[in-house]
Amino acid sequence: MIDRIPPQNLEAEQGVLGSMLLERDAIARVVEMVHPEDFYREAHRLIYEATIQLFERGEPVDLITITDRLHDLGQLERVGGPSYLTDLLNAVPTAANVEYYARIVVQKSMLRSLIRAGTEIASLGYEGDQDVEVLVDRAEKLVFTIARRRMAEEFVPIRDILKETFDSIDRRYKEKGIVTGIPMGFTDLDAKTAGLQPADLIIVAARPGMGKCLKHDVEIVDPVTGEPRTIEALVREGEARLLGLDERQRLVPVAPSAFVDDGRRPVFRVRTALGRQVEITLSHPFLASGGWKPLHALHVGDAIAVPRRLPVEGRVDLPEAQVRLLAFLVSEGRGSNPPREVREEPVEAYRTHMAAQGTGRRPPSVAGGAPAGGDLPATVFTLRRERLALFLNRLLAFDGGLFFDEEGGPYVTCTTGSDRRARQIQHLLLRFGIAARVYPVEAGASAVHEVLIEGPADVRAFVEEIGMLGWESRIAEAKAALAHAPPAPAVDICWDRIEAIEPLGEHQVYDLTVPGLHNFVAADVLVHNTTFCLNVASHVAAYRNIPVAIFSLETNSVQLVQRMLCAEAEVDNNRLRTGFLADSDWPKLARAMGRLSEAPVYVDDSANVSVIEMRAKARKLKAETGLGLVIIDYLQLIHSYKRNENRTQEISEIARSLKSLAKELDIPIIAISQLSRAVELSNDKRPLLSHLRESGELEQVADLVLFIYREDYYKPDTENANRTEINIAKHRNGPTGKVELFFNKEFNRFRNLSGREVEAG
């Protein structure tokens, strides 16, 4: 590298020092701008330090006192003696330009720092044995410290800290009780915490969604493979693919972000008019006509949304003859007077299959068919669409038929001795957009179950894509009768009526957290899955004009802002989601949009973001907007750049990194955390610090830990409905205790229970 003189301006340095010797007021104008290390020449740095020491003591600052101070420090000769100090005094005629000189000194200092940082960054590039994300973070920090005009932190003498501490104490004494940090908008909570303090890490924790669970053996279909798996198996494996309902009312593939074991809880079976059924807890919501409602708010006769079609298609491509033979082997022979082609089908399929195999032995995959009335083989659910249509064609030919009612309307039936098999067939038909009904039928001493396809659009879809062997003449007749019938509606859901809600006692239950959509399809029924912190964000940004950054790892930005808008406008969230808005809602939404549009809130909904990425984005926002608060939803979803198999250690490292970021930016950071299911095993269900999921060092690193507890979640009939307890479980710099807030479920909004509203501004 070419040896060059670092950027510097000795004349500007002399101008700063001369102005300070000339006028005491000049010192006050530059002391916050210029640091001792900004001076290129060491003599100038020593003179500046001596001048600042006299200024801070309140002593006179002139040629005589500076000379005496440097002499006492043994530095007078090092700076050039009394004659050089006299030269500095004579170098400037007036102190009016001291700030101009100071800016030049600082700019040259920053250029020298940039050169040093560039050299360090270049050397980092050769450290190939370290993780590249760590190296990039270190390089970014070097540049960021320059942008903030702060050099690398060193030990600070306590005398330099005491003055700032005393000023803070004096200010609090004069204010007496006024919140010293950033107010959250809740009077009693702010009084106990004094607001959100700079450099603090705040943990806010609650059970995920305050609990919504499915019985352990409820099946969920994989939209990619078509394979149905129990929720227990998915939780055990920690990986799954599901179907969820998006904002356009379309079923789309989703992946859960959390797998929750909720222990044993009371379970209820919900049966619908179409014969769908799912076994869940009372708090689990369904999509009803007025929006998502928990089961305990629904009754027999209420309509809920269920899939009208399932966008699921398997990938397995068995030989045609093998599929035909498999259908025969698992059939129960309950068809009514099957045609000759149906009776001859098994023999023909077997001969074709054996010829293809070149052996007289029956292949194991075919021999493994289910016994009559048992479950359908797992392979059936993974067949690609054409092969699945062939399987259903033959199965219904063996066990069903196509008939016409008194008015000439065609309908299709399939009879089985198993309720579970009937619902499996019903599920497979949904993949073709055919909504069949399942119901029990008395047949002598035992009951059988019938799968009925009767809607014109559904029968038309069946005869056009599936059909039935041997029933070709009736198929043709049905097509003629349905020639003018409309096709199946191009929608993914339909309304189904609840026919029964039956208690099943206590069972092991699980739940899945689905980012963004917060719902998924289980047993062919739609079921649903950070409100406090969003309320805080709205207050801080909209009413205090403090920039807030939200890292939303679970919910996409549109849905998150919709929840904020709902709370701000005080419009029912269910009506907002489903579009059933009243005329009176629109003015409230317009006013809320006006307030929020002016609020300095910045949302990042990137998935799998790491602390390093958060740090980079927060630094940039701090430099651009003066960022005052960061909210992370939620901590357990933060991606770790380290390859560590121990998730508890990863979370501990993430927590320490967040605390470091809070100190670096000098702002509070709120991290939302989940609680472990251990809280469900306690007597009063109130969370403790030990209940923090993957806690590790969470409770050690955090400055403030808040737990959210709602009694009406555990006791729906409690007289304390809508009351929420905020438990200050840890407060490093203040008292702990409990504060009660009012929670409006419809608006997703917390309020002061005492009725005292926090003044804006």
Short mmCIF file of C-alpha atoms in Angstrom, two decimals, residues 171-484:
data_model
loop_
_atom_site.label_atom_id
_atom_site.label_comp_id
_atom_site.label_asym_id
_atom_site.label_seq_id
_atom_site.Cartn_x
_atom_site.Cartn_y
_atom_site.Cartn_z
CA ARG A 171 -34.37 15.54 36.75
CA ARG A 172 -36.37 12.73 38.36
CA TYR A 173 -36.50 14.63 41.66
CA LYS A 174 -38.00 17.62 39.90
CA GLU A 175 -40.47 15.53 37.88
CA LYS A 176 -41.52 13.32 40.82
CA GLY A 177 -43.34 10.30 39.38
CA ILE A 178 -43.40 11.33 35.76
CA VAL A 179 -42.48 8.43 33.48
CA THR A 180 -38.79 8.76 32.63
CA GLY A 181 -38.72 6.20 29.82
CA ILE A 182 -40.98 5.67 26.82
CA PRO A 183 -44.62 5.43 28.04
CA MET A 184 -46.48 2.27 26.98
CA GLY A 185 -49.88 3.92 27.24
CA PHE A 186 -51.07 2.04 30.35
CA THR A 187 -51.12 4.29 33.41
CA ASP A 188 -50.59 1.74 36.20
CA LEU A 189 -48.03 -0.26 34.26
CA ASP A 190 -46.06 2.87 33.36
CA ALA A 191 -46.17 3.95 37.01
CA LYS A 192 -44.55 0.69 38.13
CA THR A 193 -41.97 0.46 35.35
CA ALA A 194 -41.36 4.19 34.73
CA GLY A 195 -41.82 3.34 31.06
CA LEU A 196 -39.53 1.52 28.67
CA GLN A 197 -35.96 2.45 29.52
CA PRO A 198 -33.11 2.89 27.01
CA ALA A 199 -30.80 -0.13 26.61
CA ASP A 200 -33.32 -2.45 28.32
CA LEU A 201 -34.35 -5.86 27.00
CA ILE A 202 -38.02 -6.51 27.82
CA ILE A 203 -39.52 -10.00 27.56
CA VAL A 204 -43.31 -10.25 27.12
CA ALA A 205 -44.59 -13.81 27.40
CA ALA A 206 -47.88 -15.71 27.19
CA ARG A 207 -49.12 -19.09 26.04
CA PRO A 208 -49.30 -19.18 22.23
CA GLY A 209 -52.63 -17.65 21.29
CA MET A 210 -53.77 -18.45 24.85
CA GLY A 211 -54.44 -22.04 23.74
CA LYS A 212 -56.26 -23.80 20.90
CA CYS A 213 -55.70 -27.53 20.65
CA LEU A 214 -56.57 -30.70 18.73
CA LYS A 215 -56.88 -34.26 20.00
CA HIS A 216 -53.71 -36.28 19.47
CA ASP A 217 -55.08 -38.55 16.71
CA VAL A 218 -56.71 -35.86 14.54
CA GLU A 219 -55.37 -36.27 11.01
CA ILE A 220 -53.87 -33.52 8.86
CA VAL A 221 -53.15 -34.06 5.17
CA ASP A 222 -49.83 -33.17 3.56
CA PRO A 223 -50.74 -31.06 0.48
CA VAL A 224 -47.61 -32.18 -1.38
CA THR A 225 -47.66 -35.95 -0.86
CA GLY A 226 -51.35 -36.44 -0.01
CA GLU A 227 -50.41 -38.48 3.06
CA PRO A 228 -52.62 -37.99 6.16
CA ARG A 229 -50.64 -37.77 9.42
CA THR A 230 -51.82 -37.40 13.01
CA ILE A 231 -51.03 -34.11 14.72
CA GLU A 232 -49.18 -36.10 17.38
CA ALA A 233 -46.79 -37.48 14.75
CA LEU A 234 -46.23 -34.00 13.30
CA VAL A 235 -45.42 -32.52 16.72
CA ARG A 236 -43.08 -35.42 17.48
CA GLU A 237 -41.18 -34.90 14.21
CA GLY A 238 -41.21 -31.09 14.44
CA GLU A 239 -41.82 -30.67 10.71
CA ALA A 240 -45.00 -30.50 8.64
CA ARG A 241 -46.80 -29.14 5.60
CA LEU A 242 -50.43 -28.08 5.93
CA LEU A 243 -53.24 -26.31 4.13
CA GLY A 244 -54.33 -22.90 5.41
CA LEU A 245 -56.95 -20.35 4.33
CA ASP A 246 -55.43 -17.10 3.03
CA GLU A 247 -56.92 -13.61 2.77
CA ARG A 248 -58.49 -14.44 -0.63
CA GLN A 249 -60.34 -17.40 0.93
CA ARG A 250 -58.06 -19.82 -0.92
CA LEU A 251 -56.48 -22.92 0.59
CA VAL A 252 -52.71 -22.69 0.21
CA PRO A 253 -49.76 -24.76 1.49
CA VAL A 254 -48.32 -23.48 4.77
CA ALA A 255 -45.68 -24.64 7.23
CA PRO A 256 -46.08 -24.36 11.01
CA SER A 257 -43.53 -22.32 12.94
CA ALA A 258 -44.14 -23.96 16.31
CA PHE A 259 -45.32 -27.36 17.51
CA VAL A 260 -47.08 -27.19 20.86
CA ASP A 261 -47.65 -30.05 23.31
CA ASP A 262 -50.49 -28.86 25.56
CA GLY A 263 -50.86 -31.93 27.75
CA ARG A 264 -54.25 -33.43 28.66
CA ARG A 265 -57.32 -31.23 28.40
CA PRO A 266 -61.10 -31.68 27.96
CA VAL A 267 -61.91 -32.52 24.35
CA PHE A 268 -65.16 -32.24 22.36
CA ARG A 269 -66.19 -33.86 19.06
CA VAL A 270 -67.85 -31.51 16.58
CA ARG A 271 -70.03 -33.19 13.91
CA THR A 272 -71.45 -31.33 10.91
CA ALA A 273 -74.35 -31.91 8.52
CA LEU A 274 -71.94 -33.15 5.84
CA GLY A 275 -70.60 -35.73 8.26
CA ARG A 276 -67.30 -33.95 8.88
CA GLN A 277 -65.99 -34.26 12.41
CA VAL A 278 -63.03 -32.94 14.41
CA GLU A 279 -62.05 -33.38 18.06
CA ILE A 280 -60.80 -30.21 19.75
CA THR A 281 -60.80 -28.12 22.94
CA LEU A 282 -63.51 -25.58 23.75
CA SER A 283 -61.22 -22.61 23.11
CA HIS A 284 -60.34 -23.63 19.56
CA PRO A 285 -61.92 -21.23 17.02
CA PHE A 286 -63.87 -22.06 13.87
CA LEU A 287 -64.53 -19.72 10.97
CA ALA A 288 -68.19 -18.77 11.45
CA SER A 289 -70.39 -16.32 9.55
CA GLY A 290 -69.28 -13.48 11.83
CA GLY A 291 -65.59 -14.41 11.83
CA TRP A 292 -63.44 -16.76 13.89
CA LYS A 293 -65.24 -17.92 17.03
CA PRO A 294 -64.14 -20.37 19.75
CA LEU A 295 -66.13 -23.56 20.12
CA HIS A 296 -67.58 -22.43 23.46
CA ALA A 297 -69.24 -19.51 21.60
CA LEU A 298 -70.86 -21.80 18.99
CA HIS A 299 -74.01 -23.93 19.20
CA VAL A 300 -75.73 -26.73 17.34
CA GLY A 301 -77.23 -25.23 14.19
CA ASP A 302 -74.49 -22.61 13.70
CA ALA A 303 -72.74 -22.55 10.33
CA ILE A 304 -68.96 -23.00 10.10
CA ALA A 305 -66.60 -22.98 7.12
CA VAL A 306 -65.28 -26.29 5.79
CA PRO A 307 -63.22 -27.04 2.66
CA ARG A 308 -65.27 -27.25 -0.57
CA ARG A 309 -62.26 -28.72 -2.34
CA LEU A 310 -58.74 -29.74 -1.31
CA PRO A 311 -55.82 -28.72 -3.56
CA VAL A 312 -53.99 -31.96 -2.77
CA GLU A 313 -52.40 -34.33 -5.24
CA GLY A 314 -50.15 -37.31 -4.54
CA ARG A 315 -47.07 -38.29 -6.49
CA VAL A 316 -47.17 -42.10 -6.48
CA ASP A 317 -47.78 -43.66 -9.90
CA LEU A 318 -48.69 -47.36 -9.47
CA PRO A 319 -49.37 -49.47 -12.59
CA GLU A 320 -52.98 -49.24 -13.74
CA ALA A 321 -53.68 -52.96 -13.23
CA GLN A 322 -52.30 -52.80 -9.68
CA VAL A 323 -54.61 -49.89 -8.81
CA ARG A 324 -57.61 -51.77 -10.23
CA LEU A 325 -56.73 -54.91 -8.26
CA LEU A 326 -56.11 -52.90 -5.08
CA ALA A 327 -59.59 -51.39 -5.32
CA PHE A 328 -61.10 -54.88 -5.50
CA LEU A 329 -59.03 -56.24 -2.59
CA VAL A 330 -60.12 -53.44 -0.24
CA SER A 331 -63.74 -53.33 -1.39
CA GLU A 332 -66.53 -54.81 0.72
CA GLY A 333 -68.77 -55.99 -2.15
CA ARG A 334 -71.72 -53.92 -0.97
CA GLY A 335 -72.73 -52.78 -4.46
CA SER A 336 -76.31 -53.43 -5.59
CA ASN A 337 -76.49 -55.92 -8.51
CA PRO A 338 -73.12 -54.96 -10.02
CA PRO A 339 -72.94 -55.18 -13.84
CA ARG A 340 -71.06 -58.00 -15.58
CA GLU A 341 -68.02 -55.80 -16.24
CA VAL A 342 -67.69 -55.20 -12.50
CA ARG A 343 -67.89 -58.90 -11.66
CA GLU A 344 -65.21 -59.73 -14.25
CA GLU A 345 -62.93 -56.80 -13.34
CA PRO A 346 -60.94 -58.52 -10.53
CA VAL A 347 -59.96 -61.49 -12.69
CA GLU A 348 -58.98 -59.28 -15.63
CA ALA A 349 -57.00 -56.91 -13.40
CA TYR A 350 -55.20 -59.81 -11.72
CA ARG A 351 -54.24 -61.42 -15.05
CA THR A 352 -52.94 -58.11 -16.41
CA HIS A 353 -50.95 -57.46 -13.28
CA MET A 354 -49.43 -60.95 -13.17
CA ALA A 355 -48.47 -60.73 -16.82
CA ALA A 356 -46.67 -57.46 -16.14
CA GLN A 357 -44.88 -59.01 -13.15
CA GLY A 358 -43.85 -62.15 -15.05
CA THR A 359 -44.69 -64.30 -12.03
CA GLY A 360 -47.62 -66.17 -10.58
CA ARG A 361 -46.99 -64.78 -7.10
CA ARG A 362 -49.11 -61.99 -5.74
CA PRO A 363 -46.88 -58.94 -5.08
CA PRO A 364 -46.66 -57.82 -1.43
CA SER A 365 -47.87 -54.30 -2.22
CA VAL A 366 -51.17 -55.69 -3.49
CA ALA A 367 -51.48 -58.40 -0.88
CA GLY A 368 -51.29 -55.72 1.81
CA GLY A 369 -54.78 -54.39 1.17
CA ALA A 370 -57.04 -53.49 4.11
CA PRO A 371 -59.63 -56.01 5.35
CA ALA A 372 -63.27 -55.36 4.56
CA GLY A 373 -64.53 -52.38 6.53
CA GLY A 374 -61.02 -51.38 7.63
CA ASP A 375 -58.99 -48.31 6.73
CA LEU A 376 -58.01 -47.67 3.16
CA PRO A 377 -54.33 -48.47 2.50
CA ALA A 378 -51.97 -45.53 3.06
CA THR A 379 -50.74 -45.85 -0.53
CA VAL A 380 -54.14 -44.76 -1.85
CA PHE A 381 -53.76 -41.26 -0.37
CA THR A 382 -50.44 -40.72 -2.15
CA LEU A 383 -51.61 -41.70 -5.65
CA ARG A 384 -51.37 -39.09 -8.37
CA ARG A 385 -54.70 -37.65 -9.54
CA GLU A 386 -55.31 -39.97 -12.54
CA ARG A 387 -54.57 -43.12 -10.55
CA LEU A 388 -56.70 -41.94 -7.60
CA ALA A 389 -59.62 -41.33 -9.98
CA LEU A 390 -59.18 -44.89 -11.29
CA PHE A 391 -59.14 -46.29 -7.74
CA LEU A 392 -62.36 -44.46 -6.80
CA ASN A 393 -63.93 -45.51 -10.11
CA ARG A 394 -63.43 -49.18 -9.28
CA LEU A 395 -64.11 -48.93 -5.52
CA LEU A 396 -67.48 -47.25 -6.04
CA ALA A 397 -68.29 -49.75 -8.78
CA PHE A 398 -67.78 -52.57 -6.25
CA ASP A 399 -69.38 -50.86 -3.23
CA GLY A 400 -71.77 -48.29 -4.68
CA GLY A 401 -73.90 -47.27 -7.61
CA LEU A 402 -75.44 -44.44 -9.60
CA PHE A 403 -79.19 -43.92 -9.29
CA PHE A 404 -81.93 -41.40 -10.13
CA ASP A 405 -84.47 -39.89 -7.76
CA GLU A 406 -88.19 -39.48 -8.51
CA GLU A 407 -87.54 -36.22 -10.34
CA GLY A 408 -84.83 -37.74 -12.52
CA GLY A 409 -81.93 -36.21 -10.65
CA PRO A 410 -78.82 -38.44 -10.52
CA TYR A 411 -76.99 -39.26 -7.30
CA VAL A 412 -74.09 -41.54 -6.37
CA THR A 413 -73.78 -43.70 -3.26
CA CYS A 414 -71.10 -45.83 -1.64
CA THR A 415 -71.80 -48.05 1.37
CA THR A 416 -69.29 -49.24 3.97
CA GLY A 417 -69.39 -50.83 7.39
CA SER A 418 -66.87 -48.31 8.78
CA ASP A 419 -67.52 -44.69 9.72
CA ARG A 420 -63.80 -43.96 9.38
CA ARG A 421 -63.61 -45.47 5.88
CA ALA A 422 -66.66 -43.46 4.82
CA ARG A 423 -64.91 -40.25 5.88
CA GLN A 424 -61.72 -41.37 4.11
CA ILE A 425 -63.69 -41.76 0.86
CA GLN A 426 -65.33 -38.40 1.52
CA HIS A 427 -61.87 -36.86 1.91
CA LEU A 428 -60.57 -38.37 -1.35
CA LEU A 429 -63.60 -37.01 -3.23
CA LEU A 430 -62.82 -33.51 -1.89
CA ARG A 431 -59.58 -33.63 -3.87
CA PHE A 432 -61.75 -33.55 -6.99
CA GLY A 433 -63.93 -30.73 -5.68
CA ILE A 434 -66.75 -33.15 -4.79
CA ALA A 435 -68.48 -32.37 -1.48
CA ALA A 436 -70.09 -35.65 -0.40
CA ARG A 437 -72.20 -36.26 2.69
CA VAL A 438 -71.58 -39.09 5.17
CA TYR A 439 -74.37 -40.44 7.38
CA PRO A 440 -75.23 -43.69 9.22
CA VAL A 441 -77.91 -46.06 7.86
CA GLU A 442 -79.58 -48.86 9.80
CA ALA A 443 -79.13 -52.23 8.06
CA GLY A 444 -80.54 -55.08 10.09
CA ALA A 445 -78.64 -55.73 13.30
CA SER A 446 -75.74 -53.44 12.43
CA ALA A 447 -75.39 -49.91 11.13
CA VAL A 448 -73.58 -49.08 7.92
CA HIS A 449 -72.37 -45.73 6.68
CA GLU A 450 -73.24 -44.21 3.36
CA VAL A 451 -71.28 -41.70 1.28
CA LEU A 452 -73.77 -39.68 -0.78
CA ILE A 453 -73.00 -37.41 -3.74
CA GLU A 454 -76.22 -35.57 -4.57
CA GLY A 455 -75.57 -31.95 -5.52
CA PRO A 456 -75.83 -31.42 -9.31
CA ALA A 457 -72.40 -29.76 -9.47
CA ASP A 458 -70.85 -32.55 -7.40
CA VAL A 459 -72.46 -35.37 -9.41
CA ARG A 460 -71.38 -33.66 -12.63
CA ALA A 461 -67.78 -33.46 -11.38
CA PHE A 462 -67.94 -37.16 -10.43
CA VAL A 463 -69.26 -38.47 -13.75
CA GLU A 464 -66.89 -36.27 -15.78
CA GLU A 465 -63.62 -37.05 -13.96
CA ILE A 466 -64.14 -40.30 -12.02
CA GLY A 467 -67.05 -42.34 -13.35
CA MET A 468 -67.84 -46.01 -12.52
CA LEU A 469 -66.92 -49.18 -14.37
CA GLY A 470 -69.96 -51.02 -15.77
CA TRP A 471 -72.30 -48.08 -15.22
CA GLU A 472 -71.51 -46.39 -18.54
CA SER A 473 -75.13 -46.19 -19.71
CA ARG A 474 -76.25 -44.53 -16.48
CA ILE A 475 -73.19 -42.27 -16.60
CA ALA A 476 -74.25 -41.12 -20.06
CA GLU A 477 -77.82 -40.61 -18.84
CA ALA A 478 -76.54 -38.61 -15.87
CA LYS A 479 -74.39 -36.42 -18.12
CA ALA A 480 -77.43 -35.69 -20.27
CA ALA A 481 -79.52 -34.80 -17.22
CA LEU A 482 -76.76 -32.50 -15.96
CA ALA A 483 -75.88 -30.92 -19.30
CA HIS A 484 -77.18 -27.54 -18.19
#
